[in-house]
Amino acid sequence: MQALTESGAGTEARPVPRSPRRLHESWILDHLRRRGRASRAELVAATGLSRATVSALTGELLAQGKVVVTEPATATGPGRTPQALALNPAAGLVLGLDFGHSRVGVVAADAAHAIIGSATRPYPRSTPWETRCAIAVRLARTVLAGGAPRLAAVGIGIAGSISGRPAVVEAIRDAFTDAFGVPVRTDNNARLAGLAESVWGAARGVPDALYVRLSSGVGGTVILDGRVHRGRGGAAGEFGHVCIDPTGPLCRCSNRGCLECYVGVEAVLAEAGGTTLAELGAALDRGDRDAAAVVAKAGQRIGLVLAGAGNVLDVPHVVLGGDLTVLGEHLVRPVRQTLARHLHANPDATVGLAELGDLDGALGGVALVLHDPSIPFTGPLAPRHLTGTA
Amino acid sequence: MQALTESGAGTEARPVPRSPRRLHESWILDHLRRRGRASRAELVAATGLSRATVSALTGELLAQGKVVVTEPATATGPGRTPQALALNPAAGLVLGLDFGHSRVGVVAADAAHAIIGSATRPYPRSTPWETRCAIAVRLARTVLAGGAPRLAAVGIGIAGSISGRPAVVEAIRDAFTDAFGVPVRTDNNARLAGLAESVWGAARGVPDALYVRLSSGVGGTVILDGRVHRGRGGAAGEFGHVCIDPTGPLCRCSNRGCLECYVGVEAVLAEAGGTTLAELGAALDRGDRDAAAVVAKAGQRIGLVLAGAGNVLDVPHVVLGGDLTVLGEHLVRPVRQTLARHLHANPDATVGLAELGDLDGALGGVALVLHDPSIPFTGPLAPRHLTGTA
C-alpha cells in the first residue's frame, strides 16, 4: 500500500508548527509574502483568525521588526484610511529575471513588494546561454545598484520547458549562485508571467484563474486557491500543446494540430498574410474583413481550449497575455463569445487582458521566491546572506 | 481591494487548531477518515510528523477509544505484519446512496471503512423523485438492518447537475433528514464514483488523477492532492461537455459537438448499428472491423479530451469508468495511444479501468461524508445523533 501525502497545497510542504502562535504567525507572514501588503481586516479574512488574535500577533511582529506599517495598496475613498502592513523591506531584496528568446528582463523588489528598479536588454536569438547569463548578471548588478549586499534570493524565468533541459537550468543557476551567493529558483517564464498577473495584475484577488500567454510560443498558468498548480511532473499549464485537430499541421513538439500551431504569433501572421502584429492591428482597425476573420478564428480556437480546461476545472476568470494581445478586443471578443457558449461548467466566466506588460515574467520571478517558504524573509538579513555577494 | 482566502484545500475550510497536539491529532484522524486504515509508518509519511509524535498521539487516541487496532488493508509478504489503525467503528455508520437514471444503489459502512451491507433497486426512468426517495429510504433501512440507531450521516449521489436543480436536491435532503435525523450531503454521482475510485479503487494511492464515467451521460472527477477538485461553482469535472467540434451535433446542454454527443453509450451504439453493449462487445471479440473502427474513434475522442485536461493539469493517471467500459481493452487501447501521443505534459501517464462496479457512486457517498470535516467521527456517537431515527 502506497503511503499518501495528504498535505494541502501542491508541491509546497506543509510546515509543522512548534506552537499555535507560531502557526498563526506563519499564516500572517505567508499572506504578506504572497500579497505584499494587507490591512488587519484583510488578514482576518485571509487567515480565518479572530480580530483579537490578528491584532495581538501583528503587534508582536511589528515590535520584532518583522512587519512594518505602510501605505494601503489602493485608496479606499473618503474617511479614515486603514493602515496596511507589509514585511520589513530590510528583510532583503529579491531579483526576478525573465530570459526570453531575444531579451532578458530584470526586476528588483524588496520583501514588501516595492519595486526598486527594472531593466531589459536585447540579445540575438542565437546567443549562447553563457553569454546570456553574463549579460543578465551585469544588468542585474546595475538594477540593484548599491543594494547587492541586501540581496536575499533570485527567481528566474526561462522560455520553454524546464524539466526537459536540466543542463541549461543548471548553467543558469550556477551563474547566479556564483555571482550573488544567494538561493536561486527557476521556472518556465510563461508560468511566472501568470503568477505575476495573479499577484499584481489582471487576476489579482481571484483565487482560481487560467492564464494563457500568446507569443511565438503558447504557454500558461493554472492558478488554484491563489497558488500556481504545477502538476506532478511540474509541466502543468501546457495550453499551447492541447490538440485541437489530430490531423492538423506538425507542431515543434512533434505532435499534430496543437493550439500553438494555429495561434502562435507567426501562425496568425502567416494566415493573415501580414508581416507584423502592428500591421495586422492596423488592418483590423480599418475594418479589414479578411484580417478580422483570421483573428476571430484564432480567438475561437483559444476560447475552445480554455472552455475545455474550464469545464474540467470550473474556473471563473481567464487572462490573456503575450504579444498577440496587442490586437486587444479584436482577439478578446471571440475568446469571450466562445467561452460563453462552450464553458458549460461556468458560463459567467470573465476574460481579461494581462496588465503587467514586458516585465511580467521578471515580476513572476520575484513572486516565485517571495512565495517559496524555504527562503526566509522575516527580519533583517542573516549574515550568511552577505557572503559571496559581488 | 478584495480580501483573499488563502486557505489550503479547495472548498474545505482550514481549521484553526487550539494547540499543536490537537492540530497534529487532527492530521492523523483526517488521514484515517480519508483512507480507512493506516500503519503508523504510513501516518508518519502522510502527516510529516515524527515517528515519536505519531506513536505518542496514536497511543492517546487508542486509550481514548477514538482509534482502534485492526488488520492491515493488504498483506505485506512474509515477516511481521505491521498493525493498522482505523477510526473506532463505534463512531457511527454511514449510508452512501447513488440515484441513477433507472436504479438506486445503497451502501452502509462504518467509520473504519468496513462495508456493513449494500443493495440496489431498479425503478422506471419516469419515477418521480418522491417515489425514488421512498424506495431508497426503505432500501437503506433494510441495508442498515438493526444499525439505524448508530447512523451518523448520509451521502447521496445524483445523476446530472447539482447546482442547476436546487428543488430536487432539497427534496432528497428533506426525505433523508426526515427519515434518519442525521446530516445529509449531496453531490453529482459521477464525481462521487471518481472519489470512490481514488479511495478504494483504480486511483487508490495516486494523489492526482482524472476519472471519466462513460455511460448514457459522460461526467467525471478531478482528484488533486488526494482531494476532489470541485471548482469555484462546484461544477468541475464536466468532461462530457468539453467541445470537440463546434459544428458537431446538438448536445442536450444546448451546445454543439460536446464529447458526450460522440461517446455516450447511445451515441456509440447508434454509430456501431448495434442495440446493446453486450452485442457490440461480442462483435469486437469476433474481430468485426466496423465495430472496432467505431470504438477506436470513440477512444481517440476520449483520449483527446483527457490529453487536453492532462496538458493543463499534468496528471499522471487516468481512470475510465461507466457502462461503456464493458468494452475493456477495445476501448482502453485507443485512449492510451491517444494520450501517449498528445499528452505533451506527461507522456508516461497511465490509463486504467475503474474497479468498483455498480456501487461506485454509493461508495462515493460514503467517502463524501467520511471526508467532510464538519461531520465528527471521533468516539462513540453523541446523543444528538440518536434523535429522529426511525
PDB file of C-alpha atoms in Angstrom, chain B residues 172-263:
ATOM      1  CA  ILE B 172     -33.877  14.444  -1.456  1.00  0.00           C
ATOM      2  CA  ARG B 173     -32.194  16.072   1.544  1.00  0.00           C
ATOM      3  CA  ASP B 174     -35.538  16.567   3.268  1.00  0.00           C
ATOM      4  CA  ALA B 175     -36.598  12.961   2.682  1.00  0.00           C
ATOM      5  CA  PHE B 176     -33.433  11.595   4.288  1.00  0.00           C
ATOM      6  CA  THR B 177     -33.281  14.150   7.075  1.00  0.00           C
ATOM      7  CA  ASP B 178     -36.898  13.304   7.974  1.00  0.00           C
ATOM      8  CA  ALA B 179     -36.221   9.569   7.819  1.00  0.00           C
ATOM      9  CA  PHE B 180     -32.928   9.414   9.733  1.00  0.00           C
ATOM     10  CA  GLY B 181     -32.385  12.754  11.526  1.00  0.00           C
ATOM     11  CA  VAL B 182     -28.681  12.911  10.661  1.00  0.00           C
ATOM     12  CA  PRO B 183     -26.579  15.243   8.445  1.00  0.00           C
ATOM     13  CA  VAL B 184     -27.163  14.655   4.705  1.00  0.00           C
ATOM     14  CA  ARG B 185     -24.668  15.640   1.974  1.00  0.00           C
ATOM     15  CA  THR B 186     -25.239  15.502  -1.800  1.00  0.00           C
ATOM     16  CA  ASP B 187     -23.041  15.622  -4.898  1.00  0.00           C
ATOM     17  CA  ASN B 188     -23.038  14.600  -8.539  1.00  0.00           C
ATOM     18  CA  ASN B 189     -22.841  10.800  -8.744  1.00  0.00           C
ATOM     19  CA  ALA B 190     -20.172  10.673 -11.470  1.00  0.00           C
ATOM     20  CA  ARG B 191     -17.946  12.804  -9.249  1.00  0.00           C
ATOM     21  CA  LEU B 192     -18.650  10.517  -6.275  1.00  0.00           C
ATOM     22  CA  ALA B 193     -17.776   7.458  -8.355  1.00  0.00           C
ATOM     23  CA  GLY B 194     -14.383   9.039  -9.073  1.00  0.00           C
ATOM     24  CA  LEU B 195     -13.911   9.876  -5.400  1.00  0.00           C
ATOM     25  CA  ALA B 196     -14.632   6.235  -4.531  1.00  0.00           C
ATOM     26  CA  GLU B 197     -12.087   5.026  -7.116  1.00  0.00           C
ATOM     27  CA  SER B 198      -9.499   7.322  -5.520  1.00  0.00           C
ATOM     28  CA  VAL B 199     -10.215   5.966  -2.029  1.00  0.00           C
ATOM     29  CA  TRP B 200     -10.771   2.239  -2.739  1.00  0.00           C
ATOM     30  CA  GLY B 201     -10.334   1.567  -6.454  1.00  0.00           C
ATOM     31  CA  ALA B 202      -8.237   2.181  -9.547  1.00  0.00           C
ATOM     32  CA  ALA B 203      -6.829   5.532  -8.397  1.00  0.00           C
ATOM     33  CA  ARG B 204      -6.038   4.407  -4.846  1.00  0.00           C
ATOM     34  CA  GLY B 205      -2.660   5.746  -3.727  1.00  0.00           C
ATOM     35  CA  VAL B 206      -2.438   8.218  -6.662  1.00  0.00           C
ATOM     36  CA  PRO B 207      -2.602  11.807  -5.377  1.00  0.00           C
ATOM     37  CA  ASP B 208      -3.560  13.339  -8.757  1.00  0.00           C
ATOM     38  CA  ALA B 209      -5.890  11.585 -11.196  1.00  0.00           C
ATOM     39  CA  LEU B 210      -8.637  12.194 -13.728  1.00  0.00           C
ATOM     40  CA  TYR B 211     -11.716   9.936 -13.708  1.00  0.00           C
ATOM     41  CA  VAL B 212     -14.219   9.830 -16.566  1.00  0.00           C
ATOM     42  CA  ARG B 213     -17.525   7.980 -16.283  1.00  0.00           C
ATOM     43  CA  LEU B 214     -18.789   6.881 -19.690  1.00  0.00           C
ATOM     44  CA  SER B 215     -22.450   5.836 -19.542  1.00  0.00           C
ATOM     45  CA  SER B 216     -25.508   7.470 -21.155  1.00  0.00           C
ATOM     46  CA  GLY B 217     -24.110  10.685 -19.795  1.00  0.00           C
ATOM     47  CA  VAL B 218     -20.413  11.485 -19.510  1.00  0.00           C
ATOM     48  CA  GLY B 219     -19.057  13.101 -16.361  1.00  0.00           C
ATOM     49  CA  GLY B 220     -16.089  12.773 -14.113  1.00  0.00           C
ATOM     50  CA  THR B 221     -13.844  13.792 -11.293  1.00  0.00           C
ATOM     51  CA  VAL B 222     -10.623  15.741 -10.909  1.00  0.00           C
ATOM     52  CA  ILE B 223      -8.518  14.492  -7.992  1.00  0.00           C
ATOM     53  CA  LEU B 224      -5.708  16.849  -6.938  1.00  0.00           C
ATOM     54  CA  ASP B 225      -3.609  16.146  -3.855  1.00  0.00           C
ATOM     55  CA  GLY B 226      -5.913  13.274  -2.887  1.00  0.00           C
ATOM     56  CA  ARG B 227      -8.983  15.518  -2.787  1.00  0.00           C
ATOM     57  CA  VAL B 228     -11.855  16.167  -5.168  1.00  0.00           C
ATOM     58  CA  HIS B 229     -11.376  19.454  -7.015  1.00  0.00           C
ATOM     59  CA  ARG B 230     -14.896  20.921  -7.119  1.00  0.00           C
ATOM     60  CA  GLY B 231     -14.200  24.296  -8.729  1.00  0.00           C
ATOM     61  CA  ARG B 232     -15.486  27.705  -7.690  1.00  0.00           C
ATOM     62  CA  GLY B 233     -19.084  26.958  -8.725  1.00  0.00           C
ATOM     63  CA  GLY B 234     -18.939  23.278  -7.765  1.00  0.00           C
ATOM     64  CA  ALA B 235     -19.159  22.167 -11.407  1.00  0.00           C
ATOM     65  CA  ALA B 236     -15.621  20.885 -12.083  1.00  0.00           C
ATOM     66  CA  GLY B 237     -15.202  17.558 -13.889  1.00  0.00           C
ATOM     67  CA  GLU B 238     -17.558  18.268 -16.811  1.00  0.00           C
ATOM     68  CA  PHE B 239     -15.546  16.149 -19.269  1.00  0.00           C
ATOM     69  CA  GLY B 240     -18.770  15.302 -21.131  1.00  0.00           C
ATOM     70  CA  HIS B 241     -19.283  18.894 -22.212  1.00  0.00           C
ATOM     71  CA  VAL B 242     -15.797  19.612 -23.463  1.00  0.00           C
ATOM     72  CA  CYS B 243     -16.407  20.604 -27.079  1.00  0.00           C
ATOM     73  CA  ILE B 244     -14.537  18.607 -29.687  1.00  0.00           C
ATOM     74  CA  ASP B 245     -16.238  20.135 -32.740  1.00  0.00           C
ATOM     75  CA  PRO B 246     -18.204  23.414 -32.562  1.00  0.00           C
ATOM     76  CA  THR B 247     -20.018  22.414 -35.784  1.00  0.00           C
ATOM     77  CA  GLY B 248     -20.908  18.966 -34.394  1.00  0.00           C
ATOM     78  CA  PRO B 249     -24.280  17.529 -33.349  1.00  0.00           C
ATOM     79  CA  LEU B 250     -26.541  19.363 -30.899  1.00  0.00           C
ATOM     80  CA  CYS B 251     -25.985  18.288 -27.282  1.00  0.00           C
ATOM     81  CA  ARG B 252     -28.650  18.121 -24.557  1.00  0.00           C
ATOM     82  CA  CYS B 253     -26.727  21.015 -22.919  1.00  0.00           C
ATOM     83  CA  SER B 254     -27.743  23.116 -25.981  1.00  0.00           C
ATOM     84  CA  ASN B 255     -24.180  23.468 -27.303  1.00  0.00           C
ATOM     85  CA  ARG B 256     -22.765  21.553 -30.242  1.00  0.00           C
ATOM     86  CA  GLY B 257     -20.163  18.838 -30.527  1.00  0.00           C
ATOM     87  CA  CYS B 258     -19.675  18.004 -26.830  1.00  0.00           C
ATOM     88  CA  LEU B 259     -17.736  14.795 -26.054  1.00  0.00           C
ATOM     89  CA  GLU B 260     -20.933  13.218 -24.696  1.00  0.00           C
ATOM     90  CA  CYS B 261     -22.586  13.533 -28.147  1.00  0.00           C
ATOM     91  CA  TYR B 262     -19.929  11.163 -29.511  1.00  0.00           C
ATOM     92  CA  VAL B 263     -19.042   8.771 -26.718  1.00  0.00           C
TER      93      VAL B 263
END
